[in-house]
């Protein structure tokens, strides 16, 4: 039995189908990438996995627990980092971490140790006493990442979690995620930036229009796309049916040329 | 500059502090930068400080003259005295708020610490003098008109003497209070703080409340006078700030020996304030001269503490409410709406203080059920991702609302008892009764509202709960009220052949009914489920 099992998952918002029958098995101890263009259903899929959204039909099991039927159990083993850091702007990072510590019943000693370690690594210590509202986007993202990690979750779900991070912090987070998977933790990571996915993820699923267009490691995806030496970007474009990008670009160039007056 | 004598050095540094503060506030504005291209900086700031001082003084004077002139025209000296008291209290609150902002601004922006390296002796009183000359003294213009109008009616020189003396004394006291908050409350490099926000909002509401009250019922201040008159002699003359109305205004008929005592006591009060100030001024000075950019990481990390869940929620809600003026307004706004009804006490439908209390409870609980959720804002996305159920959120929000309402209820009950009758045991019973009613309505409404939210909601505002969110809330509140009151009327009729026998019997029976409703609606299965998470 896989750590995460997604069975015939559908999600509809009115007439719009966000997820169109997803089936996926994810083993523990790896960084798993969910790739897809904007509007492909990545955030919806991650929110259902995190028991924040209910599926229309189908189910998600994490460690054998059906997510939306047991939201509290699921949320207590998950660290969720949303696309944009949603934080209490009138609190300081320390106060916010204290609140998270209360929710997960972390004892003072562990909380102190973890916050100290994370904030030092991400160079956040000097901002700990500032109001979150006054911090930059990247610093807020660091606060969101730390808050999702301080309770030592089994599963970390990052929705575009590297957004706004400086290169050094981004590198530290990547290394941190790798070391967590070595300890048996699982990381689900959504992005539309191919370079990050290529360097970080052990396995990848490509989501397109609510369907899985391809799944596996980079080699398997290359084979699926039928292009053995391509990089992930080309594989992605082939699997999502956008390989005629050249035609599209040429047509765009022609239009610009014909409508531009010299 | 270094040839300045001691007095001039103090004045020079006092101005430097103010100029530096104004500069930091203005420096980034394009308008200021354009002006600096062709204007002399010193002249610009001298003019700027003078203009803003004059504007403050004029606004306060105008406002005060407008309100006082109505009573002056009627030769209603009692109301001028009561209005004067309100203005003194306003001066006090404004003084605390402004001095706190002033001290924090010096500290956060390191305005005084560079003076350490300059070969000049910085007088320990410079912060107080700077604040008083360039800020606080302009606020005195709010009380001056009432002193002058009263003098013109009674020609009592004691009014002018004590009026001016207490203006200084009150500003000094407000500076002392702010200094104590600043010294012992922790000086943080924060842009805003709970204390400052509470004071700001309260000042605004007192101002609005006074203005509102005068428009609604110009005779209100005679009520205040009557209520204060009924206080014991010692309280009237000794308890600050109630005693100001007597010491400054209403003692024109007092015998000479009593006047001598009053003036002596007033001077002793001012000296006492000066003495207290002299004890804290070095501490304050040292902190301001050694402002630090940031607290050390050890100090910050020592603040890390994992509370029990209910405490964690309460702390979060208290901080995010009291640090944001907008959220604080939500909390105090329902109370402001009920102010006009206080003026109607004793007349028409509000002949009974109990009716007014019930009205306040319904009104505040209905609004709070919505506001307590709205203040969560984008934070709802965090809560959605945490192992916290919606029932738990309802429960913790309602506890926070209950705490705030309890404070408001205590104040209101004290005011109502003073206005209508002597305080007694009935007030405690009344308090328990309305607290129960409040909690039932609040908890029921919060639960109804939170159920309306779609899963995965990422932001909460007024319209997140539908087009007219207050309508269903008020309907539920009225249903709960009817369920609470109707049985009381029935039982009262059976027992006394009268639907309303006495306040005591009404409230006593109502408590039992409210306890039953509380058990049915609140202490149900969900409530006990929530308590499991108490840990």
PDB file of C-alpha atoms in Angstrom, chain B residues 170-311:
ATOM      1  CA  UNK B 170      -3.118  66.049  33.822  1.00  0.00           C
ATOM      2  CA  UNK B 171      -0.625  66.304  30.985  1.00  0.00           C
ATOM      3  CA  UNK B 172       2.184  65.512  33.411  1.00  0.00           C
ATOM      4  CA  UNK B 173       0.262  62.515  34.745  1.00  0.00           C
ATOM      5  CA  UNK B 174      -0.416  61.260  31.210  1.00  0.00           C
ATOM      6  CA  UNK B 175       3.319  61.556  30.421  1.00  0.00           C
ATOM      7  CA  UNK B 176       4.154  59.623  33.607  1.00  0.00           C
ATOM      8  CA  UNK B 177       1.700  56.855  32.696  1.00  0.00           C
ATOM      9  CA  UNK B 178       3.082  56.608  29.146  1.00  0.00           C
ATOM     10  CA  UNK B 179       6.639  56.558  30.497  1.00  0.00           C
ATOM     11  CA  UNK B 180       5.784  53.714  32.863  1.00  0.00           C
ATOM     12  CA  UNK B 181       4.126  51.775  30.015  1.00  0.00           C
ATOM     13  CA  UNK B 182       7.156  52.528  27.843  1.00  0.00           C
ATOM     14  CA  UNK B 183       9.721  51.541  30.472  1.00  0.00           C
ATOM     15  CA  UNK B 184       8.029  48.462  31.881  1.00  0.00           C
ATOM     16  CA  UNK B 185       5.882  47.420  28.913  1.00  0.00           C
ATOM     17  CA  UNK B 186       8.969  46.784  26.786  1.00  0.00           C
ATOM     18  CA  UNK B 187      10.160  49.163  24.089  1.00  0.00           C
ATOM     19  CA  UNK B 188       9.784  47.350  20.829  1.00  0.00           C
ATOM     20  CA  UNK B 189      10.671  48.382  17.363  1.00  0.00           C
ATOM     21  CA  UNK B 190       7.091  48.103  16.349  1.00  0.00           C
ATOM     22  CA  UNK B 191       5.141  50.386  14.126  1.00  0.00           C
ATOM     23  CA  UNK B 192       2.010  50.089  16.281  1.00  0.00           C
ATOM     24  CA  UNK B 193       1.016  48.521  19.564  1.00  0.00           C
ATOM     25  CA  UNK B 194      -2.118  47.360  21.331  1.00  0.00           C
ATOM     26  CA  UNK B 195      -1.957  49.975  24.084  1.00  0.00           C
ATOM     27  CA  UNK B 196      -1.566  52.837  21.631  1.00  0.00           C
ATOM     28  CA  UNK B 197      -4.413  51.541  19.493  1.00  0.00           C
ATOM     29  CA  UNK B 198      -6.771  51.102  22.428  1.00  0.00           C
ATOM     30  CA  UNK B 199      -6.034  54.626  23.615  1.00  0.00           C
ATOM     31  CA  UNK B 200      -6.439  56.013  20.110  1.00  0.00           C
ATOM     32  CA  UNK B 201      -9.794  54.341  19.546  1.00  0.00           C
ATOM     33  CA  UNK B 202     -11.059  55.201  23.044  1.00  0.00           C
ATOM     34  CA  UNK B 203     -10.082  58.870  22.577  1.00  0.00           C
ATOM     35  CA  UNK B 204     -11.896  58.936  19.278  1.00  0.00           C
ATOM     36  CA  UNK B 205     -14.988  57.344  20.764  1.00  0.00           C
ATOM     37  CA  UNK B 206     -15.034  59.633  23.792  1.00  0.00           C
ATOM     38  CA  UNK B 207     -14.798  62.573  21.438  1.00  0.00           C
ATOM     39  CA  UNK B 208     -17.523  61.217  19.161  1.00  0.00           C
ATOM     40  CA  UNK B 209     -19.607  60.122  22.129  1.00  0.00           C
ATOM     41  CA  UNK B 210     -19.494  63.595  23.693  1.00  0.00           C
ATOM     42  CA  UNK B 211     -20.372  65.225  20.390  1.00  0.00           C
ATOM     43  CA  UNK B 212     -23.133  62.710  19.700  1.00  0.00           C
ATOM     44  CA  UNK B 213     -24.562  63.099  23.193  1.00  0.00           C
ATOM     45  CA  UNK B 214     -24.775  66.863  22.906  1.00  0.00           C
ATOM     46  CA  UNK B 215     -26.568  66.658  19.579  1.00  0.00           C
ATOM     47  CA  UNK B 216     -28.976  64.035  20.916  1.00  0.00           C
ATOM     48  CA  UNK B 217     -29.721  65.576  24.277  1.00  0.00           C
ATOM     49  CA  UNK B 218     -28.092  68.812  25.374  1.00  0.00           C
ATOM     50  CA  UNK B 219     -29.368  68.231  28.907  1.00  0.00           C
ATOM     51  CA  UNK B 220     -27.194  65.133  29.335  1.00  0.00           C
ATOM     52  CA  UNK B 221     -24.506  66.935  31.240  1.00  0.00           C
ATOM     53  CA  UNK B 222     -26.892  67.954  33.947  1.00  0.00           C
ATOM     54  CA  UNK B 223     -27.530  64.187  34.411  1.00  0.00           C
ATOM     55  CA  UNK B 224     -23.795  63.744  34.914  1.00  0.00           C
ATOM     56  CA  UNK B 225     -23.778  66.554  37.431  1.00  0.00           C
ATOM     57  CA  UNK B 226     -26.739  65.081  39.306  1.00  0.00           C
ATOM     58  CA  UNK B 227     -25.093  61.657  39.383  1.00  0.00           C
ATOM     59  CA  UNK B 228     -21.802  63.090  40.604  1.00  0.00           C
ATOM     60  CA  UNK B 229     -23.622  65.205  43.162  1.00  0.00           C
ATOM     61  CA  UNK B 230     -25.033  62.065  44.737  1.00  0.00           C
ATOM     62  CA  UNK B 231     -21.535  60.715  45.382  1.00  0.00           C
ATOM     63  CA  UNK B 232     -20.175  60.911  48.936  1.00  0.00           C
ATOM     64  CA  UNK B 233     -18.355  64.139  49.787  1.00  0.00           C
ATOM     65  CA  UNK B 234     -14.902  62.534  50.052  1.00  0.00           C
ATOM     66  CA  UNK B 235     -15.243  60.820  46.706  1.00  0.00           C
ATOM     67  CA  UNK B 236     -16.359  64.016  44.991  1.00  0.00           C
ATOM     68  CA  UNK B 237     -13.396  65.964  46.263  1.00  0.00           C
ATOM     69  CA  UNK B 238     -10.669  63.388  46.281  1.00  0.00           C
ATOM     70  CA  UNK B 239     -11.153  60.836  43.516  1.00  0.00           C
ATOM     71  CA  UNK B 240      -9.469  61.835  40.321  1.00  0.00           C
ATOM     72  CA  UNK B 241     -10.811  62.776  37.774  1.00  0.00           C
ATOM     73  CA  UNK B 242     -14.365  63.081  39.187  1.00  0.00           C
ATOM     74  CA  UNK B 243     -13.123  65.725  41.619  1.00  0.00           C
ATOM     75  CA  UNK B 244     -12.098  68.078  38.812  1.00  0.00           C
ATOM     76  CA  UNK B 245     -15.680  69.192  38.254  1.00  0.00           C
ATOM     77  CA  UNK B 246     -15.809  70.384  41.867  1.00  0.00           C
ATOM     78  CA  UNK B 247     -12.317  71.623  42.373  1.00  0.00           C
ATOM     79  CA  UNK B 248     -12.213  73.651  39.169  1.00  0.00           C
ATOM     80  CA  UNK B 249     -15.813  74.672  38.642  1.00  0.00           C
ATOM     81  CA  UNK B 250     -18.560  73.962  41.149  1.00  0.00           C
ATOM     82  CA  UNK B 251     -16.981  75.214  44.368  1.00  0.00           C
ATOM     83  CA  UNK B 252     -17.697  78.907  43.896  1.00  0.00           C
ATOM     84  CA  UNK B 253     -19.999  78.863  46.933  1.00  0.00           C
ATOM     85  CA  UNK B 254     -17.601  76.985  49.175  1.00  0.00           C
ATOM     86  CA  UNK B 255     -16.409  78.695  52.374  1.00  0.00           C
ATOM     87  CA  UNK B 256     -12.935  80.218  52.356  1.00  0.00           C
ATOM     88  CA  UNK B 257     -11.254  77.588  54.542  1.00  0.00           C
ATOM     89  CA  UNK B 258     -12.490  74.837  52.223  1.00  0.00           C
ATOM     90  CA  UNK B 259     -11.172  76.724  49.198  1.00  0.00           C
ATOM     91  CA  UNK B 260      -7.777  77.055  50.839  1.00  0.00           C
ATOM     92  CA  UNK B 261      -7.756  73.322  51.473  1.00  0.00           C
ATOM     93  CA  UNK B 262      -8.780  72.606  47.863  1.00  0.00           C
ATOM     94  CA  UNK B 263      -6.059  74.817  46.412  1.00  0.00           C
ATOM     95  CA  UNK B 264      -3.498  73.293  48.768  1.00  0.00           C
ATOM     96  CA  UNK B 265      -4.576  69.769  47.844  1.00  0.00           C
ATOM     97  CA  UNK B 266      -4.388  70.644  44.137  1.00  0.00           C
ATOM     98  CA  UNK B 267      -0.860  72.005  44.499  1.00  0.00           C
ATOM     99  CA  UNK B 268       0.114  68.908  46.498  1.00  0.00           C
ATOM    100  CA  UNK B 269      -1.294  66.745  43.656  1.00  0.00           C
ATOM    101  CA  UNK B 270       0.828  68.620  41.098  1.00  0.00           C
ATOM    102  CA  UNK B 271       3.907  68.320  43.334  1.00  0.00           C
ATOM    103  CA  UNK B 272       3.226  64.613  43.790  1.00  0.00           C
ATOM    104  CA  UNK B 273       3.130  64.156  40.024  1.00  0.00           C
ATOM    105  CA  UNK B 274       6.398  66.079  39.723  1.00  0.00           C
ATOM    106  CA  UNK B 275       7.909  63.883  42.414  1.00  0.00           C
ATOM    107  CA  UNK B 276       6.843  60.692  40.621  1.00  0.00           C
ATOM    108  CA  UNK B 277       8.212  62.091  37.362  1.00  0.00           C
ATOM    109  CA  UNK B 278      11.541  62.881  39.031  1.00  0.00           C
ATOM    110  CA  UNK B 279      11.763  59.230  40.110  1.00  0.00           C
ATOM    111  CA  UNK B 280      11.292  57.798  36.622  1.00  0.00           C
ATOM    112  CA  UNK B 281      12.932  60.430  34.423  1.00  0.00           C
ATOM    113  CA  UNK B 282      16.477  58.987  34.630  1.00  0.00           C
ATOM    114  CA  UNK B 283      15.276  55.543  33.708  1.00  0.00           C
ATOM    115  CA  UNK B 284      13.352  56.953  30.765  1.00  0.00           C
ATOM    116  CA  UNK B 285      16.285  59.110  29.695  1.00  0.00           C
ATOM    117  CA  UNK B 286      18.722  56.193  29.794  1.00  0.00           C
ATOM    118  CA  UNK B 287      16.478  54.040  27.634  1.00  0.00           C
ATOM    119  CA  UNK B 288      15.964  56.821  25.096  1.00  0.00           C
ATOM    120  CA  UNK B 289      19.705  57.563  24.954  1.00  0.00           C
ATOM    121  CA  UNK B 290      20.624  53.929  24.382  1.00  0.00           C
ATOM    122  CA  UNK B 291      18.049  52.869  21.813  1.00  0.00           C
ATOM    123  CA  UNK B 292      18.983  49.595  20.218  1.00  0.00           C
ATOM    124  CA  UNK B 293      18.344  48.642  16.628  1.00  0.00           C
ATOM    125  CA  UNK B 294      17.150  45.177  17.434  1.00  0.00           C
ATOM    126  CA  UNK B 295      16.658  42.965  20.424  1.00  0.00           C
ATOM    127  CA  UNK B 296      19.135  40.155  20.719  1.00  0.00           C
ATOM    128  CA  UNK B 297      18.101  36.767  19.415  1.00  0.00           C
ATOM    129  CA  UNK B 298      18.358  35.318  22.916  1.00  0.00           C
ATOM    130  CA  UNK B 299      15.758  37.754  24.223  1.00  0.00           C
ATOM    131  CA  UNK B 300      13.485  37.044  21.253  1.00  0.00           C
ATOM    132  CA  UNK B 301      13.838  33.287  21.559  1.00  0.00           C
ATOM    133  CA  UNK B 302      13.057  33.490  25.254  1.00  0.00           C
ATOM    134  CA  UNK B 303       9.577  34.587  24.190  1.00  0.00           C
ATOM    135  CA  UNK B 304       8.918  31.254  22.501  1.00  0.00           C
ATOM    136  CA  UNK B 305       6.259  29.441  24.454  1.00  0.00           C
ATOM    137  CA  UNK B 306       3.765  26.808  23.436  1.00  0.00           C
ATOM    138  CA  UNK B 307       0.535  27.551  25.304  1.00  0.00           C
ATOM    139  CA  UNK B 308      -2.517  25.419  25.720  1.00  0.00           C
ATOM    140  CA  UNK B 309      -4.719  25.619  22.653  1.00  0.00           C
ATOM    141  CA  UNK B 310      -7.376  27.917  24.129  1.00  0.00           C
ATOM    142  CA  UNK B 311      -4.670  30.264  25.426  1.00  0.00           C
TER     143      UNK B 311
END
